[in-house]
Coordinates of C-alpha atoms and ligand atoms in Angstrom, one line a residue:
X11 CA -29.0 15.1 9.8
X12 CA -26.3 15.7 12.2
X13 CA -22.8 16.2 10.7
X14 CA -20.1 13.6 11.2
X15 CA -16.3 13.4 10.4
X16 CA -14.0 10.7 9.7
X17 CA -10.4 9.8 8.7
X18 CA -9.8 7.0 6.2
X19 CA -6.5 5.1 5.7
X20 CA -5.5 2.0 4.0
X21 CA -2.5 -0.2 3.2
X22 CA -0.6 0.5 6.4
X23 CA 0.8 -3.1 5.9
X24 CA 1.8 -3.5 9.7
X25 CA 4.5 -6.3 9.9
X26 CA 6.0 -5.6 6.4
X27 CA 9.8 -5.6 6.5
X28 CA 11.1 -3.3 3.8
X29 CA 14.6 -4.2 3.1
X30 CA 14.4 -6.6 6.1
X31 CA 15.2 -3.6 8.5
X32 CA 13.6 -3.8 11.8
X33 CA 13.7 0.1 11.9
X34 CA 11.3 0.2 8.9
X35 CA 8.9 -2.3 10.4
X36 CA 8.8 0.0 13.4
X37 CA 8.2 3.1 11.2
X38 CA 4.9 1.4 10.1
X39 CA 3.7 1.1 13.7
X40 CA 4.7 4.6 14.3
X41 CA 2.6 5.8 11.2
X42 CA -0.5 3.9 12.7
X43 CA 0.1 5.3 16.2
X44 CA 0.3 8.9 14.6
X45 CA -2.9 8.4 12.6
X46 CA -4.7 7.5 16.0
X47 CA -3.0 10.7 17.4
X48 CA -4.5 12.7 14.7
X49 CA -8.0 11.2 14.9
X50 CA -7.9 12.0 18.6
X51 CA -6.7 15.6 17.9
X52 CA -9.3 16.2 15.2
X53 CA -11.9 14.6 17.4
X54 CA -13.4 12.7 14.4
X55 CA -16.4 10.5 14.9
X56 CA -14.9 7.6 12.9
X57 CA -11.6 6.1 11.8
X58 CA -12.1 3.9 8.7
X59 CA -9.5 1.3 7.8
X60 CA -9.9 0.4 4.1
X61 CA -7.9 -3.0 4.1
X62 CA -4.4 -4.2 4.5
X63 CA -3.8 -2.8 7.9
X64 CA -1.8 -5.9 8.4
X65 CA 0.8 -7.1 5.9
X66 CA -0.4 -10.7 6.3
X67 CA -3.5 -12.5 7.5
X68 CA -1.3 -14.1 10.2
X69 CA 0.0 -11.1 12.1
X70 CA 2.2 -11.6 15.1
X71 CA 0.7 -11.5 18.6
X72 CA 2.7 -8.5 19.3
X73 CA 1.2 -6.6 16.3
X74 CA -2.3 -7.6 17.3
X75 CA -1.7 -6.4 20.7
X76 CA -0.4 -3.1 19.4
X77 CA -3.4 -2.6 17.2
X78 CA -5.8 -3.6 20.1
X79 CA -4.1 -0.8 22.2
X80 CA -4.5 1.8 19.5
X81 CA -8.2 0.9 18.8
X82 CA -8.8 1.1 22.5
X83 CA -7.2 4.5 22.7
X84 CA -9.8 5.7 20.1
X85 CA -12.8 3.8 21.3
X86 CA -12.5 5.0 24.9
X87 CA -12.5 8.6 23.5
X88 CA -15.8 7.8 21.7
X89 CA -14.4 7.3 18.2
X90 CA -15.8 4.5 16.2
X91 CA -13.0 2.4 14.6
X92 CA -14.3 0.5 11.5
X93 CA -13.2 -1.0 8.4
X94 CA -12.5 -3.9 6.1
X95 CA -9.9 -6.5 5.5
X96 CA -7.7 -6.2 2.3
X97 CA -6.2 -8.9 0.2
X98 CA -3.0 -9.1 2.3
X99 CA -5.1 -9.6 5.6
X100 CA -8.1 -11.2 4.0
X101 CA -10.2 -13.4 6.2
X102 CA -9.6 -17.0 6.8
X103 CA -12.7 -18.9 7.6
X104 CA -14.7 -15.9 7.6
X105 CA -12.7 -14.0 10.3
X106 CA -10.1 -11.4 9.6
X107 CA -7.6 -10.2 12.3
X108 CA -8.4 -6.6 11.6
X109 CA -11.9 -7.4 13.1
X110 CA -10.5 -9.7 15.8
X111 CA -8.4 -6.7 16.9
X112 CA -11.4 -4.6 17.6
X113 CA -12.2 -2.8 14.1
X114 CA -15.8 -3.3 13.7
X115 CA -17.8 -4.1 10.5
X116 CA -18.5 -1.0 8.2
X117 CA -22.3 -1.9 8.4
X118 CA -22.1 -1.7 12.2
X119 CA -20.3 1.8 12.3
X120 CA -23.5 3.7 12.0
X121 CA -27.1 2.8 12.9
X122 CA -28.3 5.2 10.3
X123 CA -27.0 3.0 7.5
X124 CA -24.5 5.6 6.3
X125 CA -21.7 3.4 5.5
X126 CA -21.4 0.2 3.4
X127 CA -18.3 -1.9 3.0
X128 CA -17.1 -5.4 2.6
X129 CA -14.0 -7.3 3.4
X130 CA -11.9 -8.2 0.4
X131 CA -12.8 -11.4 -1.5
X132 CA -10.6 -13.1 -4.2
X133 CA -13.9 -13.1 -6.2
X134 CA -14.3 -9.2 -6.1
X135 CA -17.4 -9.4 -8.3
X136 CA -19.0 -11.0 -5.1
X137 CA -18.8 -7.6 -3.6
X138 CA -20.2 -5.6 -6.5
X139 CA -23.0 -8.0 -6.5
X140 CA -23.7 -7.4 -2.7
X141 CA -23.8 -3.7 -3.5
X142 CA -26.2 -4.2 -6.4
X143 CA -28.4 -6.5 -4.4
X144 CA -28.8 -4.1 -1.4
X145 CA -32.3 -3.3 -0.9
X146 CA -33.3 0.2 -2.2
X147 CA -34.1 1.7 1.3
X148 CA -30.5 0.7 2.3
X149 CA -29.0 2.1 -0.9
X150 CA -30.8 5.4 -0.3
X151 CA -29.3 5.8 3.1
X152 CA -25.6 4.9 2.1
X153 CA -23.4 7.9 1.9
X154 CA -19.9 6.1 1.7
X155 CA -18.8 2.8 0.2
X156 CA -15.6 1.2 1.5
X157 CA -13.9 -1.5 -0.7
X158 CA -10.5 -3.0 -1.3
X159 CA -9.6 -3.7 -4.8
X160 CA -8.8 -2.2 -8.3
X161 CA -11.1 0.0 -10.2
X162 CA -10.1 0.0 -13.9
X163 CA -11.1 3.5 -14.5
X164 CA -8.5 4.7 -11.9
X165 CA -5.9 2.1 -12.3
X166 CA -4.9 0.4 -15.6
X167 CA -3.2 -2.8 -14.5
X168 CA -6.0 -4.5 -12.8
X169 CA -5.8 -8.2 -12.0
X170 CA -9.0 -10.1 -12.5
X171 CA -9.6 -11.2 -8.9
X172 CA -9.2 -7.7 -7.6
X173 CA -11.2 -5.9 -10.3
X174 CA -14.0 -3.8 -9.0
X175 CA -16.6 -3.0 -11.7
X176 CA -18.0 0.0 -10.1
X177 CA -19.3 1.3 -13.4
X178 CA -21.8 -1.5 -13.6
X179 CA -23.5 -0.3 -10.4
X180 CA -24.9 2.8 -12.0
X181 CA -24.0 4.6 -8.7
X182 CA -25.6 7.9 -9.5
X183 CA -29.0 6.4 -10.0
X184 CA -28.9 3.4 -7.5
X185 CA -27.1 5.2 -4.7
X186 CA -28.7 8.6 -4.9
X187 CA -27.1 10.0 -1.7
X188 CA -23.6 8.6 -2.0
X189 CA -20.8 11.1 -1.3
X190 CA -18.0 8.8 -2.1
X191 CA -16.4 5.5 -2.8
X192 CA -13.2 5.1 -0.5
X193 CA -10.8 2.5 -1.8
X194 CA -7.8 0.6 -0.5
X195 CA -5.1 -1.5 -2.3
X196 CA -3.5 0.8 -4.8
X197 CA -0.8 2.7 -2.7
X198 CA -1.0 5.9 -4.9
X199 CA -3.8 8.3 -3.9
X200 CA -5.4 8.5 -7.3
X201 CA -8.9 9.7 -7.3
X202 CA -11.8 11.1 -9.5
X203 CA -15.5 11.7 -9.6
X204 CA -18.3 9.6 -10.8
X205 CA -20.2 11.3 -13.5
X206 CA -22.8 10.4 -16.0
X207 CA -22.3 12.4 -19.1
X208 CA -25.8 11.2 -20.4
X209 CA -27.7 13.1 -17.7
X210 CA -27.5 16.1 -15.7
X211 CA -26.8 15.4 -12.0
X212 CA -26.0 17.5 -9.1
X213 CA -24.7 14.6 -7.2
X214 CA -21.1 13.5 -8.6
X215 CA -19.8 11.2 -5.8
X216 CA -16.0 11.2 -5.2
X217 CA -14.1 8.0 -5.9
X218 CA -10.5 7.3 -5.0
X219 CA -7.8 5.6 -3.0
X220 CA -6.6 6.4 0.5
X221 CA -3.1 5.7 -0.6
X222 CA -0.4 4.2 1.8
X223 CA 0.9 6.5 4.5
X224 CA 4.3 4.9 5.1
X225 CA 6.9 3.7 2.6
X226 CA 6.0 0.0 1.6
X227 CA 7.9 0.0 -1.6
X228 CA 10.8 2.2 -2.9
X229 CA 8.8 3.7 -5.6
X230 CA 6.4 5.2 -3.0
X231 CA 9.0 7.7 -1.9
X232 CA 7.7 11.2 -2.3
X233 CA 4.2 10.3 -3.5
X234 CA 2.4 10.9 -0.3
X235 CA -0.6 13.3 -0.4
X236 CA -1.8 13.0 3.2
X237 CA -4.8 11.4 5.0
X238 CA -8.3 11.4 3.7
X239 CA -10.5 13.7 5.9
X240 CA -14.1 14.2 5.8
X241 CA -14.9 17.2 8.0
X242 CA -18.6 17.0 7.7
X243 CA -18.8 19.1 4.5
X244 CA -15.9 18.1 2.3
X245 CA -13.4 15.5 1.5
X246 CA -9.7 16.9 1.9
X247 CA -6.2 15.4 2.6
X248 CA -4.6 16.4 5.7
X249 CA -0.9 16.7 5.5
X250 CA 0.8 13.7 7.0
X251 CA 4.6 13.6 6.6
X252 CA 6.4 10.4 7.3
X253 CA 9.0 11.1 10.1
X254 CA 11.8 9.3 8.4
X255 CA 13.5 10.7 5.4
X256 CA 14.1 8.6 2.3
X257 CA 16.7 9.8 -0.1
X258 CA 17.2 8.3 -3.6
X259 CA 20.6 8.8 -5.0
X260 CA 22.1 7.5 -8.3
X261 CA 25.7 6.7 -7.7
X262 CA 26.6 7.7 -11.2
X263 CA 25.2 11.2 -11.1
X264 CA 25.3 12.2 -7.5
X265 CA 27.2 14.8 -5.7
X266 CA 30.5 13.9 -4.3
X267 CA 30.1 11.6 -1.2
X268 CA 31.7 14.3 1.0
X269 CA 28.9 16.7 0.0
X270 CA 26.4 14.2 1.0
X271 CA 27.8 13.9 4.5
X272 CA 27.7 17.8 4.8
X273 CA 24.2 17.9 3.3
X274 CA 22.7 15.1 5.4
X275 CA 24.5 14.9 8.6
X276 CA 21.9 16.9 10.5
X277 CA 19.0 15.0 9.1
X278 CA 18.2 12.8 12.0
X279 CA 17.9 15.7 14.4
X280 CA 15.0 16.8 12.6
X281 CA 13.3 13.5 12.3
X282 CA 12.6 12.3 15.6
X283 CA 16.2 10.8 15.9
X284 CA 15.4 8.6 12.9
X285 CA 18.3 8.1 10.5
X286 CA 17.6 8.8 7.0
X287 CA 17.6 5.8 4.5
X288 CA 19.8 6.2 1.6
X289 CA 18.6 4.3 -1.6
X290 CA 21.6 4.2 -3.6
X291 CA 21.0 3.1 -7.2
X292 CA 23.5 1.7 -9.5
X293 CA 23.5 -0.2 -12.7
X294 CA 26.0 -2.4 -14.6
X295 CA 28.3 0.3 -15.6
X296 CA 28.2 2.5 -12.4
X297 CA 28.6 -0.6 -10.1
X298 CA 32.3 0.1 -9.8
X299 CA 31.5 3.4 -8.1
X300 CA 29.6 2.0 -5.1
X301 CA 32.5 2.3 -2.6
X302 CA 32.2 5.9 -3.0
X303 CA 29.0 5.7 -1.1
X304 CA 31.0 4.6 2.0
X305 CA 30.6 7.9 3.8
X306 CA 26.9 7.6 3.7
X307 CA 27.0 4.8 6.1
X308 CA 28.2 7.4 8.8
X309 CA 25.1 9.5 8.5
X310 CA 22.3 7.1 7.7
X311 CA 21.2 3.6 6.7
X312 CA 22.2 2.6 3.3
X313 CA 20.5 0.3 0.8
X314 CA 22.0 -0.3 -2.6
X315 CA 19.8 -1.3 -5.4
X316 CA 20.6 -2.3 -8.8
X317 CA 18.6 -0.8 -11.6
X318 CA 18.5 -1.4 -15.3
X319 CA 18.6 1.1 -18.1
X320 CA 15.4 1.1 -20.2
X321 CA 15.2 2.6 -23.6
X322 CA 13.0 5.9 -23.4
X323 CA 12.6 5.5 -19.8
X324 CA 14.5 6.5 -16.8
X325 CA 16.0 3.9 -14.6
X326 CA 13.4 1.8 -12.9
X327 CA 13.7 -0.1 -9.7
X328 CA 12.1 -3.5 -9.9
X329 CA 10.2 -4.6 -6.7
X330 CA 10.0 -8.4 -6.9
X331 CA 7.6 -8.6 -4.1
X332 CA 4.8 -6.6 -5.5
X333 CA 5.3 -8.3 -9.0
X334 CA 5.3 -11.9 -7.7
X335 CA 1.6 -12.1 -8.1
X336 CA 1.1 -13.9 -11.3
X337 CA 3.3 -15.7 -13.6
X338 CA 3.2 -13.0 -16.2
X339 CA 4.2 -10.4 -13.8
X340 CA 6.8 -12.7 -12.3
X341 CA 8.4 -13.2 -15.8
X342 CA 8.5 -9.5 -16.3
X343 CA 10.1 -8.8 -12.9
X344 CA 12.6 -11.7 -13.4
X345 CA 13.5 -10.6 -16.8
X346 CA 14.4 -7.2 -15.4
X347 CA 16.5 -8.4 -12.5
X348 CA 18.3 -11.5 -13.8
X349 CA 21.2 -10.8 -16.1
X350 CA 21.8 -14.3 -17.4
X351 CA 19.3 -16.4 -19.4
X352 CA 20.0 -19.7 -17.7
X353 CA 19.6 -18.1 -14.3
X354 CA 16.3 -16.7 -15.4
X355 CA 15.1 -20.0 -16.8
X356 CA 16.0 -21.8 -13.6
X357 CA 14.3 -19.2 -11.2
X358 CA 11.3 -19.1 -13.4
X359 CA 10.9 -22.8 -13.7
X360 CA 11.4 -23.3 -9.9
X361 CA 8.8 -20.6 -9.2
X362 CA 6.1 -21.8 -11.4
X363 CA 6.8 -25.6 -10.8
X364 CA 4.5 -27.6 -8.6
X365 CA 7.6 -29.5 -7.5
X366 CA 10.5 -27.1 -7.4
X367 CA 12.8 -30.0 -6.8
X368 CA 12.4 -31.1 -10.4
X369 CA 13.8 -28.1 -12.2
X370 CA 16.6 -27.9 -9.5
X371 CA 17.7 -31.5 -10.1
X372 CA 17.8 -30.9 -13.9
X373 CA 19.9 -27.7 -13.3
X374 CA 22.2 -29.6 -11.1
X375 CA 22.6 -32.4 -13.6
X376 CA 23.2 -29.9 -16.5
X377 CA 25.8 -27.7 -14.6
X378 CA 27.7 -30.8 -13.4
X379 CA 27.9 -32.0 -17.0
X380 CA 29.3 -28.6 -18.1
X381 CA 31.9 -28.9 -15.4
X382 CA 33.2 -32.2 -16.4
Ligands
LIG26 MN1 -4.0 -4.7 -1.0

């Protein structure tokens, strides 16, 4: 069979406004444009997008236009652009913006049946069932599976609706020619191989996450490993540096600010004119030192973040957005970022209440009583 090559990406989250900074929203578009540049340069046959290209399933017309333009750049050069929707840009009434922007279904990417993949579904078992129910002659042709969700063997904290029970598929026996399962959703590029200790097999398919390419959350700084690239023989990661520098500093143990300026004042010259982002962390005790960060505003964009000391752990930044998925996560996130019990109670009851007005009215009543 003729060889083919592809790039695979996921979790670009176009439209996401980290820290509400327009510069960072633009950065994500730059990331996608540079992926397209790379696909053209490598002359790959396919670009696969494994979900969450958009941050929401209602992207702005401007973003849709942008993606269409980039897809056209590839298609007019003979590159097939294919992929699936993720949980962020999941289909509404069976149609997802990623496809309406010109990204074709995975099943349609090859007429040889090489690729199988399904849009994210809030009932992820549905997609596993589809893979299990595929006729044997189609399973035998499949070389790559694309899915968006959470594989417990790779990621401990799965949520039920995203859980992908790949294990139940007995991939080695039921997809005999599979080279890999390419995943989206987890932003860290975790990967492994599918093995069956009970039997000797020569085929041990790869399984893993593309990983996000830009910075969607602050804990993604410095975790990038590049873009998945199948060159026809092997799967590797092509280096892909983000062109904006993110620098995390702790106000309590950092260098004197004057040194920061000396150290960083040249940064934007080397990063496409993009000012570095300084994430300045502080906690309850070191908050008073914050004014010392003032010189940083001259050389970059500064974002201050309060952290909380944890026993046996280094400081951890709590990202509320990613935690606000379930009530349990919500409680954990809230506990870590609210200092007062009554504020915690108020926010939590407002967030989980069907009618937020009720707890707010109660709170109003209570505080007015206290003030009298
Ligand atoms: Mn996702």
